[in-house]
Coordinates of C-alpha atoms in Angstrom, one line a residue:
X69 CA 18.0 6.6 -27.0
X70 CA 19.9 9.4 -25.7
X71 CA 17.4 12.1 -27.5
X72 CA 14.6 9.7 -25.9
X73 CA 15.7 10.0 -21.9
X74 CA 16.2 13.4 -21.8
X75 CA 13.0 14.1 -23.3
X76 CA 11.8 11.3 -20.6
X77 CA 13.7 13.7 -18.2
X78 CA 12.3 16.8 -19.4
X79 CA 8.7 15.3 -19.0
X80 CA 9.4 14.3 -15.6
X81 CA 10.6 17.6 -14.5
X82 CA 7.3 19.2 -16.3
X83 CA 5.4 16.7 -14.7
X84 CA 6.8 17.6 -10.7
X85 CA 6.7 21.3 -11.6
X86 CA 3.3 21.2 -12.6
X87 CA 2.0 18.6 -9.8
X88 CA 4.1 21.1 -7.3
X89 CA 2.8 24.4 -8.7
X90 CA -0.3 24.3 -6.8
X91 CA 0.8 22.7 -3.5
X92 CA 1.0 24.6 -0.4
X93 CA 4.8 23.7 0.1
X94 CA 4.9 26.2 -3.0
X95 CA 3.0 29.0 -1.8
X96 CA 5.0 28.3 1.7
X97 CA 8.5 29.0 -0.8
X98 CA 6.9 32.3 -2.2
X99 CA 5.7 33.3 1.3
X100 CA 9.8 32.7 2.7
X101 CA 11.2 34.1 -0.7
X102 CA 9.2 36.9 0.1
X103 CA 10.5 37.2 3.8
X104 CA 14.0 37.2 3.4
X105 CA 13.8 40.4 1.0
X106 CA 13.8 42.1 4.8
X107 CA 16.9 40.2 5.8
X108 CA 20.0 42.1 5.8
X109 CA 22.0 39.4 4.3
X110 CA 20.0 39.4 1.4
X111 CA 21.5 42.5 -1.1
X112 CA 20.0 43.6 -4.5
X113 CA 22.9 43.1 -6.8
X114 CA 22.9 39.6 -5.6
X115 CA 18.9 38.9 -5.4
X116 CA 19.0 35.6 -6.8
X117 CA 21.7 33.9 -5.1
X118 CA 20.7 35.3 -1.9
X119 CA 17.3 34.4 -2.0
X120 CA 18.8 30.8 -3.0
X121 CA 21.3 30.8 0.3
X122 CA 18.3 31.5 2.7
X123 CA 16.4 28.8 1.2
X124 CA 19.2 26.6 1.7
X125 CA 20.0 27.4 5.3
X126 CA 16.9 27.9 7.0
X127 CA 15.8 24.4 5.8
X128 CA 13.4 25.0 3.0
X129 CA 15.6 23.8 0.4
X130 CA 15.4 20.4 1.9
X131 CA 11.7 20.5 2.1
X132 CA 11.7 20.8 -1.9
X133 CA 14.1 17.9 -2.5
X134 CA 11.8 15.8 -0.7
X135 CA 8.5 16.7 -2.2
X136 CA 10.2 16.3 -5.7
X137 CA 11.3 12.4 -4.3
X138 CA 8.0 12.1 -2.9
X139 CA 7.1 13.0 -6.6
X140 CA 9.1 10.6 -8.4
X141 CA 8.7 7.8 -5.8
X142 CA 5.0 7.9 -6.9
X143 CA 4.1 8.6 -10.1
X144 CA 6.4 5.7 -12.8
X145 CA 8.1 7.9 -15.3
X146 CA 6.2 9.4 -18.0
X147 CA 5.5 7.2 -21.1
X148 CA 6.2 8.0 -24.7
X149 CA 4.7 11.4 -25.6
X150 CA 2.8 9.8 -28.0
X151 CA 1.7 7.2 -25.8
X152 CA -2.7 7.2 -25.0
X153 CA -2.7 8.2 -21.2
X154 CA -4.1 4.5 -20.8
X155 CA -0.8 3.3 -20.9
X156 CA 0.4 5.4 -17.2
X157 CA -2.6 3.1 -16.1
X158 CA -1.9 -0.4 -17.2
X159 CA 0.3 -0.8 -20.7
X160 CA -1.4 -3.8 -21.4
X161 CA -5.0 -4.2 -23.0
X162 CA -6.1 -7.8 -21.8
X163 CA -5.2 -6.4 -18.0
X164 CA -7.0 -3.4 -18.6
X165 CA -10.2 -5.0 -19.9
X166 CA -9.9 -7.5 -16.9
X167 CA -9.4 -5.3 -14.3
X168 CA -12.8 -3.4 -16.1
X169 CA -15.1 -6.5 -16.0
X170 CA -13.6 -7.5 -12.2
X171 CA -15.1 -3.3 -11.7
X172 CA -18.5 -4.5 -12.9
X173 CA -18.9 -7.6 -11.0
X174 CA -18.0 -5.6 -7.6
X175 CA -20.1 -3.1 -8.6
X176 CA -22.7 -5.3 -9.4
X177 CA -22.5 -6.7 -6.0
X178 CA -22.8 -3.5 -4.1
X179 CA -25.6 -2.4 -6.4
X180 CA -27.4 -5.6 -5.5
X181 CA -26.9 -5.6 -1.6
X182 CA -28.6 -1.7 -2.2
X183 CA -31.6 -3.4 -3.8
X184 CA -31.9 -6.1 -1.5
X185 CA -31.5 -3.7 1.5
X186 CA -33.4 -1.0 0.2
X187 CA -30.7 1.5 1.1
X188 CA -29.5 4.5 -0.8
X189 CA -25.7 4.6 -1.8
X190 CA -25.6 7.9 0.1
X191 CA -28.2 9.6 2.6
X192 CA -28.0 12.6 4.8
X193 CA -28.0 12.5 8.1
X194 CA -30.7 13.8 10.2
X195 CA -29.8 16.4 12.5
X196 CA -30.3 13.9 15.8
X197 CA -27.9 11.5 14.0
X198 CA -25.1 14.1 13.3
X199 CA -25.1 15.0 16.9
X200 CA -24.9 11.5 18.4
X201 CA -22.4 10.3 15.9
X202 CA -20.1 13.2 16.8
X203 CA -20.6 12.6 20.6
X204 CA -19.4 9.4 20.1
X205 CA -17.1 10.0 17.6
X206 CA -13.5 8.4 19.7
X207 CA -15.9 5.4 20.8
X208 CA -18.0 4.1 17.3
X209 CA -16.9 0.7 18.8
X210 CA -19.5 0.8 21.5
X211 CA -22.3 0.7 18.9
X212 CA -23.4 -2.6 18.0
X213 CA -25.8 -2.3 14.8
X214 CA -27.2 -5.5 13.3
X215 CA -25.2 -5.7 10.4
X216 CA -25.9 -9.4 9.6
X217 CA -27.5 -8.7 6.5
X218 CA -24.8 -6.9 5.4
X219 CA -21.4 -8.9 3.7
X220 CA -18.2 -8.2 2.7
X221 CA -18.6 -7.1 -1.5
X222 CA -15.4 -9.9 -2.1
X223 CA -13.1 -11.7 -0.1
X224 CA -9.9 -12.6 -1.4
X225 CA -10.6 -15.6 -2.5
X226 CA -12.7 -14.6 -5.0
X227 CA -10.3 -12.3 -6.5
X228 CA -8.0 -15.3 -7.0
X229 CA -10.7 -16.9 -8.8
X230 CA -10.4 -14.2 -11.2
X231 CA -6.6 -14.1 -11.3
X232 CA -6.2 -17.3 -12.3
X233 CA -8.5 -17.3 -15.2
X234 CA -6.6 -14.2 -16.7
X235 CA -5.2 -15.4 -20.4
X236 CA -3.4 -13.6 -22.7
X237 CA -5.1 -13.7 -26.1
X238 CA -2.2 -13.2 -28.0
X239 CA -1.0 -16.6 -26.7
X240 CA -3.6 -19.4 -27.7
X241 CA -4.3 -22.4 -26.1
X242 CA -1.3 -22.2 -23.9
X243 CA 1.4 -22.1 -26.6
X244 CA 3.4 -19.8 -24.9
X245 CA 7.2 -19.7 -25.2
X246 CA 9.4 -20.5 -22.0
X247 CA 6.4 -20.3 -20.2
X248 CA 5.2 -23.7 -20.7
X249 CA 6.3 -25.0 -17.8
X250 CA 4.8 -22.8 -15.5
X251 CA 2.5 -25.1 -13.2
X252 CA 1.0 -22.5 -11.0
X253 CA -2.3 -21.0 -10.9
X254 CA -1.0 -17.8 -12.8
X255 CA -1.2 -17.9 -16.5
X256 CA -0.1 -15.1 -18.2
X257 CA 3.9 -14.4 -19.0
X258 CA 4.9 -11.4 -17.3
X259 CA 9.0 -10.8 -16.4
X260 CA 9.3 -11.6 -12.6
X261 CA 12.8 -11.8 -11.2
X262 CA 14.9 -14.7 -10.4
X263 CA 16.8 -15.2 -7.1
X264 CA 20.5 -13.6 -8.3
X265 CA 18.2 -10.6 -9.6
X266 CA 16.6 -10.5 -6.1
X267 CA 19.8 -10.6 -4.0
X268 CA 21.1 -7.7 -6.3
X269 CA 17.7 -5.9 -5.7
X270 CA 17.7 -6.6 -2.1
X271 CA 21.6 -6.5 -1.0
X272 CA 21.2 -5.0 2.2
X273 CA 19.2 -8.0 3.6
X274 CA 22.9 -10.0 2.8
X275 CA 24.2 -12.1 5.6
X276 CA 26.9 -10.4 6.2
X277 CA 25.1 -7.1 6.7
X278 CA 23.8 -5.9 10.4
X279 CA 20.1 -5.8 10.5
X280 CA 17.2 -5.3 13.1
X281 CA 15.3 -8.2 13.4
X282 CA 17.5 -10.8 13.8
X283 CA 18.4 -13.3 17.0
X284 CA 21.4 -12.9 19.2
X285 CA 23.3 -16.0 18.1
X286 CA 24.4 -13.4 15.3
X287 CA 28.1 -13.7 15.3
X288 CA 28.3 -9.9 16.1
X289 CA 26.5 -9.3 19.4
X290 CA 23.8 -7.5 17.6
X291 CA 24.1 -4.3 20.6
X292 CA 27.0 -3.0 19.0
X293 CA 24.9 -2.4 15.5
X294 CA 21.7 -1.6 17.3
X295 CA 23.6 1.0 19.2
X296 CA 25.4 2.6 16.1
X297 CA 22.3 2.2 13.2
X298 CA 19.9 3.9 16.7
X299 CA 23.0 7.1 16.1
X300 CA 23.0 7.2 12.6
X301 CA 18.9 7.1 12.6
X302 CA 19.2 10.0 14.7
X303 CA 21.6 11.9 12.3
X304 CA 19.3 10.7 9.4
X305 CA 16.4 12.4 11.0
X306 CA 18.1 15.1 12.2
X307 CA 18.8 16.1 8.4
X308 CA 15.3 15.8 7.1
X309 CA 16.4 13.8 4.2
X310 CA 14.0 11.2 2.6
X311 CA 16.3 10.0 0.3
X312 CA 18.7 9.2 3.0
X313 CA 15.9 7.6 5.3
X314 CA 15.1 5.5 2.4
X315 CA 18.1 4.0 2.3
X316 CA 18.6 3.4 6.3
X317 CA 15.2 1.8 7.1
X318 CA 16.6 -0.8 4.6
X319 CA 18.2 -2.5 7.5
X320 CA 15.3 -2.1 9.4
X321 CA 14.3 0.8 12.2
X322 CA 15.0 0.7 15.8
X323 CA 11.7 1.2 17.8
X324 CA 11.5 4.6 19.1
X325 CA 12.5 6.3 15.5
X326 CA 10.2 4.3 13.2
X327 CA 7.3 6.8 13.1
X328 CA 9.3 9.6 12.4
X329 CA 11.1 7.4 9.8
X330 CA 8.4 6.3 7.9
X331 CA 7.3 9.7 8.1
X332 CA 9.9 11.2 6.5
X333 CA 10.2 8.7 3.5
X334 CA 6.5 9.1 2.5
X335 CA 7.1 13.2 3.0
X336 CA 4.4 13.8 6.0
X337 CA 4.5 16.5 8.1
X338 CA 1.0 17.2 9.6
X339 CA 0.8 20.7 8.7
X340 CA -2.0 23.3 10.2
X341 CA -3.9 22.6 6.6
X342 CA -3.8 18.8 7.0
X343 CA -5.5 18.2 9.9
X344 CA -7.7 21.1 8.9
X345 CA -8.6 18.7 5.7
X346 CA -9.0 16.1 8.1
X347 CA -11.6 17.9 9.9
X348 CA -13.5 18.5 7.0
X349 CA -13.5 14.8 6.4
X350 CA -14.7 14.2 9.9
X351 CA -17.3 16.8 9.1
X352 CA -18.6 14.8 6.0
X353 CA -18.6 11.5 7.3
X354 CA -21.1 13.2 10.5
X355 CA -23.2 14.7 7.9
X356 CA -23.4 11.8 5.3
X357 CA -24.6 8.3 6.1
X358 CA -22.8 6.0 3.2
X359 CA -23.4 2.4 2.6
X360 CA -20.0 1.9 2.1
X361 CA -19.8 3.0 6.2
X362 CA -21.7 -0.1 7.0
X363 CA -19.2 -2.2 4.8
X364 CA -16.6 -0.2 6.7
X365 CA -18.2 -1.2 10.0
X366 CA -18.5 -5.0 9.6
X367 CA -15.2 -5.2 8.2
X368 CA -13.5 -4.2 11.4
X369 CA -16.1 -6.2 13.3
X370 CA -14.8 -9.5 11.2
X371 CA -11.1 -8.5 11.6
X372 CA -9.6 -6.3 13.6
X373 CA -11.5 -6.5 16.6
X374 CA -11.0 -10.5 16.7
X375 CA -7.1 -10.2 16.5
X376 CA -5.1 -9.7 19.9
X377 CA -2.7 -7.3 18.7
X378 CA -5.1 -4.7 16.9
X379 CA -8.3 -4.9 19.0
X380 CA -8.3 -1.8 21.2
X381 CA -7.4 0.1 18.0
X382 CA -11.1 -0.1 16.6
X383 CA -12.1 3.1 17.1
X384 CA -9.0 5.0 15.0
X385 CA -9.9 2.4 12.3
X386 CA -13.4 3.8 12.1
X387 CA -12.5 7.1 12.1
X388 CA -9.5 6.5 9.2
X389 CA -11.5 4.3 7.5
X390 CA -14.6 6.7 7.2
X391 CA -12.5 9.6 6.2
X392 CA -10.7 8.0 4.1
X393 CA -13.8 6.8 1.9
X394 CA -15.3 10.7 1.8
X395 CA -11.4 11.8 0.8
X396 CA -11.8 12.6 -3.1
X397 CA -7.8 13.4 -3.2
X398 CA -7.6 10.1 -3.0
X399 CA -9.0 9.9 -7.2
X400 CA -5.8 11.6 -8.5
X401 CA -4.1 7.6 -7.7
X402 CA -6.1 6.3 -10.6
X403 CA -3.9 8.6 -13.3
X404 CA -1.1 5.4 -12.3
X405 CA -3.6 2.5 -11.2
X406 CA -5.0 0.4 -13.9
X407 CA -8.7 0.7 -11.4
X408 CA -10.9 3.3 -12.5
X409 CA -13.4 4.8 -9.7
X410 CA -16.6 3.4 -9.6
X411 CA -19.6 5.9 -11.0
X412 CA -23.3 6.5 -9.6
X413 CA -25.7 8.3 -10.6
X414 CA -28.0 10.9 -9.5
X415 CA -32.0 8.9 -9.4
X416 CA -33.3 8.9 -12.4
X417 CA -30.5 10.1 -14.3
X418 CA -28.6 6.7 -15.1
X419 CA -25.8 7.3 -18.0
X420 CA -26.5 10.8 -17.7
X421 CA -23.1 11.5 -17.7
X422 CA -23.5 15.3 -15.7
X423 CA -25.0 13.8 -13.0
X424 CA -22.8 11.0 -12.7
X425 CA -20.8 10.9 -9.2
X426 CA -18.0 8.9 -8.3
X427 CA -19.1 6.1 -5.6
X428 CA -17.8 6.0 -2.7
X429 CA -16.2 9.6 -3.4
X430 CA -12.3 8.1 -2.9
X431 CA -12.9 5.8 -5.6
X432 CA -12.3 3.4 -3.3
X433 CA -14.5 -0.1 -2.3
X434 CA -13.4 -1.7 0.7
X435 CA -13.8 -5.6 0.6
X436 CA -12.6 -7.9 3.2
X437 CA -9.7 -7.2 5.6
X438 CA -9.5 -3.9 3.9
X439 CA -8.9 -2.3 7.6
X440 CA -6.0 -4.8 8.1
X441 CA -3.6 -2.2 5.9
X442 CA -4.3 0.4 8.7
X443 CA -4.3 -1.4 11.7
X444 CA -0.4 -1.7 11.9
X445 CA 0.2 1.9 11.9
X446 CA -2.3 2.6 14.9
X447 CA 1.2 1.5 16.9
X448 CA 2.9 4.4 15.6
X449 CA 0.6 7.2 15.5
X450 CA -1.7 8.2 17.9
X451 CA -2.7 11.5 16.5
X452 CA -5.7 10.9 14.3
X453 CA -4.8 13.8 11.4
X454 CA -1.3 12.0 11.2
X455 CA -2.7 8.3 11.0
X456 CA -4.7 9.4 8.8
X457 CA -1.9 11.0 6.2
X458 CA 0.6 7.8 6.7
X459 CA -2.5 5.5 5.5
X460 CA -3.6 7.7 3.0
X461 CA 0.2 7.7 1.6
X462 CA 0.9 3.9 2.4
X463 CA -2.6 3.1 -0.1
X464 CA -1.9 5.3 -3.1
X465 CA 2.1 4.0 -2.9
X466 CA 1.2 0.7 -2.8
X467 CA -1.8 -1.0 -1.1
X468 CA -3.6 -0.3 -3.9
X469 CA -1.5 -2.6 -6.1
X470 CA -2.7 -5.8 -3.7
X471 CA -6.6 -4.8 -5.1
X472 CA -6.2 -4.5 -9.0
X473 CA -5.3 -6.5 -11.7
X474 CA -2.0 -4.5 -13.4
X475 CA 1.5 -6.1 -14.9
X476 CA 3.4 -4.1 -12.6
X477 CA 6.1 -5.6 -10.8
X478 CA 4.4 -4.4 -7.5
X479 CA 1.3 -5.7 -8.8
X480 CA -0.8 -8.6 -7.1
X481 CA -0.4 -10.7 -10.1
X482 CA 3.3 -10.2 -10.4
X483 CA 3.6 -10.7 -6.9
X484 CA 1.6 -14.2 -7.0
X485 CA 3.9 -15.1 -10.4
X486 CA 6.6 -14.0 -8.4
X487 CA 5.8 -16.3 -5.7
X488 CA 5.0 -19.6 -7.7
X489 CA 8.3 -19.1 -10.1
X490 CA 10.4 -19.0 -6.2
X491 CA 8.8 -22.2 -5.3
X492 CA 8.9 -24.1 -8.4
X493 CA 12.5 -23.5 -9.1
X494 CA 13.9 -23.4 -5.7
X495 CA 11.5 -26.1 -4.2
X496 CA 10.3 -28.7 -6.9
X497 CA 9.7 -31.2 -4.8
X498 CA 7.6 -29.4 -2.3
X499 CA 5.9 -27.1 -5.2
X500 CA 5.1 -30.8 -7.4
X501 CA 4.0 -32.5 -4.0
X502 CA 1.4 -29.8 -3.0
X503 CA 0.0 -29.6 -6.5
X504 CA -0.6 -32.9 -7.0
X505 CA -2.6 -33.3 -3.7
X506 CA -5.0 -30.5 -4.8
X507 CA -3.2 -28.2 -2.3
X508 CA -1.8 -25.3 -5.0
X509 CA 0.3 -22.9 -2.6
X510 CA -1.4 -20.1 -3.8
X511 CA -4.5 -21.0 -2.2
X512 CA -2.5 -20.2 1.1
X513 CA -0.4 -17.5 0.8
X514 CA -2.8 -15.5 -1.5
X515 CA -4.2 -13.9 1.3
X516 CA -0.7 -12.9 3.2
X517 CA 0.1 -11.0 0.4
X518 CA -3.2 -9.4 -0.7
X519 CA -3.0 -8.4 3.2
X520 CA 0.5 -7.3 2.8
X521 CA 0.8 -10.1 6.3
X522 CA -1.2 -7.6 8.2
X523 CA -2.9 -9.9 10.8
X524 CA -0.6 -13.2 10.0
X525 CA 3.0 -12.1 11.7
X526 CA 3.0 -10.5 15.1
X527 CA 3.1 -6.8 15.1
X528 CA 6.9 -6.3 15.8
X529 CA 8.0 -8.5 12.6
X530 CA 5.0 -7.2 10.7
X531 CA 7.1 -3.6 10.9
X532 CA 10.2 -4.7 9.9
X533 CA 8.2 -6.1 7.0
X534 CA 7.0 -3.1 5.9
X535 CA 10.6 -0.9 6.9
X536 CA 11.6 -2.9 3.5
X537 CA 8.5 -2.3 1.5
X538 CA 9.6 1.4 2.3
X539 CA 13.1 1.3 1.8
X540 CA 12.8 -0.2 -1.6
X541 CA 9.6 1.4 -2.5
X542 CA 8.1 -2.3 -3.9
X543 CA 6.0 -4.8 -2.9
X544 CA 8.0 -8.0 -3.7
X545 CA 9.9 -8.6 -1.0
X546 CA 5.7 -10.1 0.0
X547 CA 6.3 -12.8 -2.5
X548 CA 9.9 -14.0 -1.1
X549 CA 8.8 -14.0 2.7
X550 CA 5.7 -16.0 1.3
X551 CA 8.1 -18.4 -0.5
X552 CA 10.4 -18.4 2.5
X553 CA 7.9 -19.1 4.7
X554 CA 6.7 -22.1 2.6
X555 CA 10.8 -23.5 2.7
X556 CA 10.9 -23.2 6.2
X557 CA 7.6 -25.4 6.6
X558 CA 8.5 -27.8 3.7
X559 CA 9.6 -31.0 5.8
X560 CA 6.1 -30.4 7.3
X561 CA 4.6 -30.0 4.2
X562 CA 5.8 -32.7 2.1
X563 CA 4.2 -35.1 4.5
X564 CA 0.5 -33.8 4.1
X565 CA -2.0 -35.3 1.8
X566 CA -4.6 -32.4 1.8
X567 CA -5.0 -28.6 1.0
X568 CA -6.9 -28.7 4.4
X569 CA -3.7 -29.9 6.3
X570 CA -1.3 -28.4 4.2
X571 CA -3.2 -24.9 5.2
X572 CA -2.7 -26.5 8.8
X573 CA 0.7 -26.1 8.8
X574 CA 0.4 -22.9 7.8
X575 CA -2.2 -21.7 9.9
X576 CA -0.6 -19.7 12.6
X577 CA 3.0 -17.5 11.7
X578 CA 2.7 -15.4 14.6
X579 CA 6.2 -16.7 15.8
X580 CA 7.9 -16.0 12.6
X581 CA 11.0 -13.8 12.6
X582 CA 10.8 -12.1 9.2
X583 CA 14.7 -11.1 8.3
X584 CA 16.3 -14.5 9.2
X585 CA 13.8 -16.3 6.8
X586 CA 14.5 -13.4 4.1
X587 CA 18.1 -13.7 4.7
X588 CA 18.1 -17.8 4.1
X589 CA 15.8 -17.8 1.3
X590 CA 17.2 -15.7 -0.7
X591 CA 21.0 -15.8 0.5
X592 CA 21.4 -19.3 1.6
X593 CA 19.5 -21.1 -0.9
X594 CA 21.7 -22.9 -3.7
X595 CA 21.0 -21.5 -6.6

């Protein structure tokens, strides 16, 4: 095994190397390398370690560790050598071919909506277009197209339609070990974790441990932590360290750091040739008329600009949400997802593999709430280029997970697994009652999670939600606040007799506090 992880190791390292060779941080190393040759400090005999010493001290040394964490935050460690490159996407085959025919069917959908419509995939603007759509560029909102014959490709819903027919073919007719007993909607055995696995994984949530985000009847007064994790975020920052904000935001982040926090974790720095790529973005979506736009449009129009917290950010979400369908960086996610991008092709040329084109150019087809994963971080960042970036890392880390059908722990399917296992073990009564009254809690909390609770909790809890998706780089922690969320309801719940009062209950968790229902869940419940 040994032989086996450092050639795992060795891989890796390849892997960053090569992935860092043609970055600009690289040519940004050579360019200071080259600089400090004129320093006197920096002597011939001792080239090497010289050149080393400067990198160190003026800063750039940190830069590098963090693009190389960046690195291995992202991509999961390199399979096998021997492995087919399938396996980085999804290791197993039944997912695979799943998550292909769920490809046709949405594709299928936006192909007929073109048809019905009679409207190309992509058209150029004309000229009078261009110029109007840049004048109004900071205030798309204003417009009011008819969009009525437009609709969302899939809503949620319809993806859990497709979840919960997934079967593994190696296991017929249900005989599958240990997971017999599974009564929830999810059928196929994948590992999820139990609760002493979670409260290992998840430590810093412990009772005992300060955290942002909870009430005042604390036994500490919660001012003496506030005002000692505010100093330490300030030292964490001042030291550049993504590593080291990793690990703080864990507890949560204090207000007036978070943006620069979350920055810092998902390695962002708005550079001269980042906003410069966002121009040219902005400059494509002005010259290019896209159906996807229109999809674009009328999902903000059905969600964003009906919710009280995330109205008057409709115009950023345009903006992000255009550029970000034009921004073909975007493909190099698919080398880890188990989606592949959707192909067009040039009229008259179907199959023609040369004139094939990847549709929309990100790879990307919004469905439903799709603009609900930026929304959040319009309360952070103002500056379009830098909203832009934090989305743009925040999807290929992990929204994108929410969207396909994978075995990854992260995954939407582990997560929903996750979810169902909680309840059922921890809450039999509740998980027995709901089922048999047609009201599976899937149903409900499906769309929290495939939302990441974008929308659902108020703003300030929704960002101490996502502090923890960042500090432990995973998505589950969206299947225990689901479960928790269900335990706090359950006396409630155990005395409906319908899915339609059950969702009730449920229908309004705008004045839930996220970390206290975390931290009883999972470290209050007997286990």
């Amino acid at each position: 095994a040994m032989v086996d992880a450092e050639g795992g190791l060795s891989l890796t390292i390849a892997r960053v190397v090569q992935r860092l060779r043609g970055s600009s941080l690289h040519s940004q190393l050579e360019r200071q390398a080259r600089v400090s040759l004129h320093k006197p400090e920096v002597k011939l005999e001792s080239l090497k370690e010289d050149i080393r010493d400067f990198l160190k001290t003026s800063g750039w040394e940190k830069k590098l560790q963090n693009a190389v964490y960046s690195e291995l935050n992202v991509f999961p460690s390199p399979c096998h050598p021997a492995a087919p490159p399938e396996h980085m996407k999804e290791p197993l085959a039944y997912m695979r071919k799943a998550q292909g025919s769920w490809e046709k069917r949405i594709l299928k959908s936006l192909n007929s909506m073109c048809t019905e419509l009679n409207i190309p995939l992509a058209q150029k603007r004309p000229a009078s277009e261009q110029k109007e759509l840049l004048n109004k560029w900071n205030e798309m909102g204003t417009d009011e197209p008819d969009l009525s014959l437009f609709r969302p490709v899939y809503a949620p819903k319809d993806f859990l339609e497709v979840l919960m027919n997934l079967r593994n073919p190696n296991y017929e007719n249900g005989e599958q070990p240990s997971f017999r007993n599974h009564l929830g909607l999810i059928q196929v055995p994948l590992k999820v974790k139990d609760i002493p696995e979670l409260k290992e994984d998840f430590s810093e949530l412990g009772l005992n441990i300060g955290q942002l985000g909870i009430d005042d009847s604390a036994q500490v007064p919660p001012e003496f932590f506030e005002n000692e994790h505010v100093r330490v975020g300030q030292k964490v920052l001042a030291e550049q360290d993504s590593a080291a904000a990793q690990q703080y935001v864990r507890q949560g982040c204090p207000t007036a750091l978070r943006a620069d926090l979350w920055a810092l974790i998902l390695n962002i720095s708005n550079q001269p040739e980042d906003i410069l790529y966002y121009e040219q973005l902005k400059s494509n979506v002005i010259q290019h008329n896209l159906l996807v736009d229109s999809l674009i449009y009328k999902d903000v129009k059905l969600t964003a600009s009906n919710d009280d917290y995330y109205f008057v950010f409709e115009d950023y979400l345009y903006q992000v949400l255009l550029c970000f369908s034009r921004d073909t960086s975007v493909l190099e996610h698919f080398a880890y997802s188990s989606a592949t991008p959707p192909k067009s092709y040039i009229r008259g040329k179907l199959g023609v593999e040369e004139y094939a084109v990847f549709y929309p150019p990100n790879g990307v087809i919004p469905f439903h709430g799709f603009s609900m994963y930026v929304a959040p971080l319009c309360f952070l960042y103002h500056e379009p280029s830098k909203l832009y970036q934090m989305f743009r890392e925040m999807y290929v880390r992990f929204f994108f997970r929410l969207h396909s059908i994978s075995s990854h722990p992260s995954g939407i399917v582990s997560l929903c697994l996750l979810f169902e296992t909680l309840l059922q073990t921890h809450l039999p009564q509740l998980f027995y009652h709901l089922r048999e009254i047609g009201a599976q809690p899937l149903r409900i909390s499906f769309k929290w999670m495939v939302r990441a609770f974008s929308g659902y909790l108020a703003t300030d809890q929704l960002l101490l939600l996502w502090d923890r998706i960042l500090g432990y780089n995973s998505l589950e922690i969206l299947a225990v606040l689901a479960a928790a969320v269900f335990a706090f309801r359950a006396v409630n719940l155990m005395e409906v007799t319908s899915l339609a009062a059950a969702e009730a209950v449920l229908a309004d968790l705008s004045t839930l506090k996220v970390v206290p229902l975390l931290q009883i869940f999972l470290f209050a419940t007997v286990t």
